[in-house]
Every structure is written in C-alpha cells, then in structure tokens.
CSV table of C-alpha atoms in Angstrom, one decimal:
chain,number,residue,atom,x,y,z
C,11,MET,CA,49.7,-7.2,18.3
C,12,MET,CA,47.0,-4.9,16.9
C,13,GLU,CA,47.7,-2.4,19.7
C,14,THR,CA,51.4,-2.4,18.9
C,15,LEU,CA,50.6,-2.0,15.2
C,16,SER,CA,48.1,0.8,15.9
C,17,ASN,CA,50.7,2.6,18.0
C,18,ALA,CA,53.0,2.7,15.0
C,19,LEU,CA,50.5,3.2,12.2
C,20,GLY,CA,47.4,4.9,13.7
C,21,GLU,CA,44.2,3.0,12.7
C,22,VAL,CA,44.5,-0.8,12.3
C,23,GLN,CA,41.6,-3.1,11.5
C,24,TYR,CA,41.1,-6.8,11.4
C,25,PHE,CA,38.4,-8.8,9.6
C,26,GLY,CA,38.1,-12.5,9.6
C,27,THR,CA,35.5,-15.0,8.3
C,28,HIS,CA,35.5,-18.8,7.9
C,29,ARG,CA,32.5,-20.5,6.3
C,30,VAL,CA,33.1,-24.0,7.7
C,31,VAL,CA,32.9,-23.0,11.4
C,32,GLU,CA,30.9,-19.8,10.8
C,33,TYR,CA,33.5,-17.7,12.4
C,34,HIS,CA,32.9,-13.9,11.8
C,35,ALA,CA,35.0,-11.3,13.5
C,36,TRP,CA,36.3,-7.7,13.3
C,37,ALA,CA,38.3,-5.3,15.3
C,38,LYS,CA,39.5,-1.7,15.2
C,39,PHE,CA,42.2,0.0,17.1
C,40,ASN,CA,43.1,3.7,16.8
C,41,LYS,CA,46.4,5.2,18.1
C,42,GLY,CA,47.0,2.1,20.2
C,43,GLU,CA,43.5,2.1,21.8
C,44,LEU,CA,40.8,-0.5,21.3
C,45,VAL,CA,37.8,1.0,19.6
C,46,ARG,CA,35.8,-2.2,18.9
C,47,MET,CA,36.3,-6.0,18.8
C,48,PHE,CA,33.6,-8.6,18.1
C,49,ALA,CA,33.7,-12.2,17.2
C,50,PHE,CA,31.0,-14.9,16.7
C,51,LEU,CA,31.6,-18.6,16.3
C,52,GLY,CA,28.5,-20.2,14.8
C,53,GLU,CA,29.8,-23.7,15.2
C,54,SER,CA,29.5,-23.4,19.0
C,55,GLY,CA,26.7,-20.8,18.8
C,56,GLU,CA,28.5,-18.1,20.9
C,57,VAL,CA,29.9,-14.7,20.9
C,58,VAL,CA,33.6,-15.1,21.7
C,59,ALA,CA,34.7,-11.5,21.8
C,60,ASN,CA,32.7,-8.3,22.6
C,61,LEU,CA,34.8,-5.3,23.6
C,62,GLY,CA,34.0,-1.6,23.1
C,63,ASP,CA,30.8,-0.1,22.1
C,64,VAL,CA,28.8,-1.2,19.0
C,65,THR,CA,29.5,1.2,16.2
C,66,SER,CA,26.9,2.8,13.9
C,67,GLU,CA,28.2,0.8,11.0
C,68,GLU,CA,27.7,-2.5,13.0
C,69,ARG,CA,24.1,-1.4,13.8
C,70,ALA,CA,23.6,-0.7,10.1
C,71,ILE,CA,24.5,-4.3,9.1
C,72,GLY,CA,22.1,-5.7,11.8
C,73,LEU,CA,24.2,-6.4,14.9
C,74,ALA,CA,22.2,-6.1,18.1
C,75,ASP,CA,23.4,-3.5,20.6
C,76,VAL,CA,25.7,-5.7,22.6
C,77,SER,CA,27.7,-2.8,24.1
C,78,GLY,CA,28.9,-3.6,27.6
C,79,LEU,CA,27.3,-7.1,27.7
C,80,SER,CA,29.1,-10.2,28.9
C,81,LEU,CA,29.8,-12.9,26.3
C,82,THR,CA,26.8,-14.9,27.5
C,83,ASP,CA,24.4,-11.9,27.4
C,84,ALA,CA,25.8,-10.8,24.0
C,85,THR,CA,25.2,-14.3,22.7
C,86,ASP,CA,21.6,-14.2,23.9
C,87,ALA,CA,21.1,-10.8,22.3
C,88,VAL,CA,22.6,-11.9,19.0
C,89,PHE,CA,20.3,-15.0,18.9
C,90,GLU,CA,17.3,-12.7,19.6
C,91,SER,CA,18.0,-10.6,16.5
C,92,GLU,CA,16.6,-11.3,13.1
C,93,GLU,CA,19.9,-12.5,11.5
C,94,LEU,CA,23.1,-14.0,12.9
C,95,PRO,CA,26.5,-12.6,12.0
C,96,ASN,CA,27.7,-13.8,8.6
C,97,GLU,CA,30.3,-13.4,5.9
C,98,GLU,CA,28.4,-10.6,4.2
C,99,TRP,CA,28.4,-8.6,7.5
C,100,VAL,CA,32.2,-8.9,7.6
C,101,THR,CA,32.7,-7.7,4.1
C,102,THR,CA,30.1,-4.9,4.3
C,103,LEU,CA,31.6,-3.7,7.6
C,104,ALA,CA,35.0,-3.8,6.0
C,105,GLY,CA,33.7,-1.5,3.3
C,106,SER,CA,32.1,0.8,5.8
C,107,TRP,CA,35.3,1.1,7.9
C,108,SER,CA,37.8,1.0,4.9
C,109,VAL,CA,37.8,-1.4,1.9
C,110,ASN,CA,35.4,-4.2,1.1
C,111,PRO,CA,37.7,-7.0,-0.1
C,112,THR,CA,35.1,-8.4,-2.5
C,113,GLN,CA,35.2,-5.1,-4.4
C,114,LEU,CA,39.0,-4.7,-4.8
C,115,ASP,CA,38.7,-4.9,-8.6
C,116,CYS,CA,36.4,-1.8,-8.6
C,117,ILE,CA,38.9,0.4,-6.8
C,118,GLU,CA,40.6,2.9,-9.0
C,119,ALA,CA,44.1,3.3,-7.4
C,120,THR,CA,47.6,3.6,-8.6
C,121,PRO,CA,50.1,0.9,-7.7
C,122,ASP,CA,51.8,1.6,-4.4
C,123,VAL,CA,54.4,0.1,-2.2
C,124,GLY,CA,53.1,-2.2,0.6
C,125,ALA,CA,54.6,-4.0,3.5
C,126,VAL,CA,54.9,-7.7,3.9
C,127,GLY,CA,56.6,-9.4,6.8
C,128,LEU,CA,56.6,-12.2,9.3
C,129,LEU,CA,55.1,-12.0,12.8
C,130,PRO,CA,57.7,-11.7,15.5
C,131,ARG,CA,58.3,-14.9,17.4
C,132,LYS,CA,56.8,-13.5,20.6
C,133,TYR,CA,53.4,-13.5,18.9
C,134,LEU,CA,53.8,-17.0,17.4
C,135,ASP,CA,55.0,-18.5,20.7
C,136,SER,CA,52.1,-17.1,22.7
C,137,ARG,CA,49.6,-19.4,20.9
C-alpha cells in the first residue's frame, strides 16, 4: 500500500507506536521505492521488520546499525545497545523526517485541504 501511495504522491512515511505491547515502527518510501522500514515489538522482544539501510536520523535517536541484518541479528544488535526503541524515538524520528505529531500545536500553518478516505477492499481482505 505504501509503495502504491508513494508512486502517486512521492514521499510517504509511516509511524506507529503502541505502549501496551511496546510496538514501535516507521517506514519511508520515495517515488515507489522502499527507503527504510523498521519495527520492534517489545512484548515479544524482537525486531519484526528491518529493510533498507539505517538512516542518519535513526542513528541520531540511538538505533544500532542494523543495516542488512536478519531479524534475529537485528534483534541481538538492538538489545546490545544502550536503549530499546520507544515511543519517543518514533515521535523524534517523525520530526526529523517530517512532522513530530506531539508538536502539532507549535506549527504555524494556514488551514489547507487534506484527503480522507477508506482503504480499498484489496488491502483489507489481505489481512
């Protein structure tokens, strides 16, 4: 879905975090090409997605260099680092790549038209 959106829109980003299960994830596509995808599930203690090279912004928030590592090796590298991925990493990275959602009230912008829609059935049925 992100690849399709990125083909139409250019750069597309995803950020997700869930405190209860300690899920923290992000992804970036540009012109239909995957730039980076990473997801960590603290509840099970594992990296569940690791595609593309670690970006400089990810290094700045404390992510170990997991570029090219399997999920198992990436998990080991994450646990060897000083801090595990967390909600603050997600929002900080969002701010580095585009907009930190915790600081929306600080953004000086004029009202604009946005887009809201439903996912096509093909994406819903694939779950």
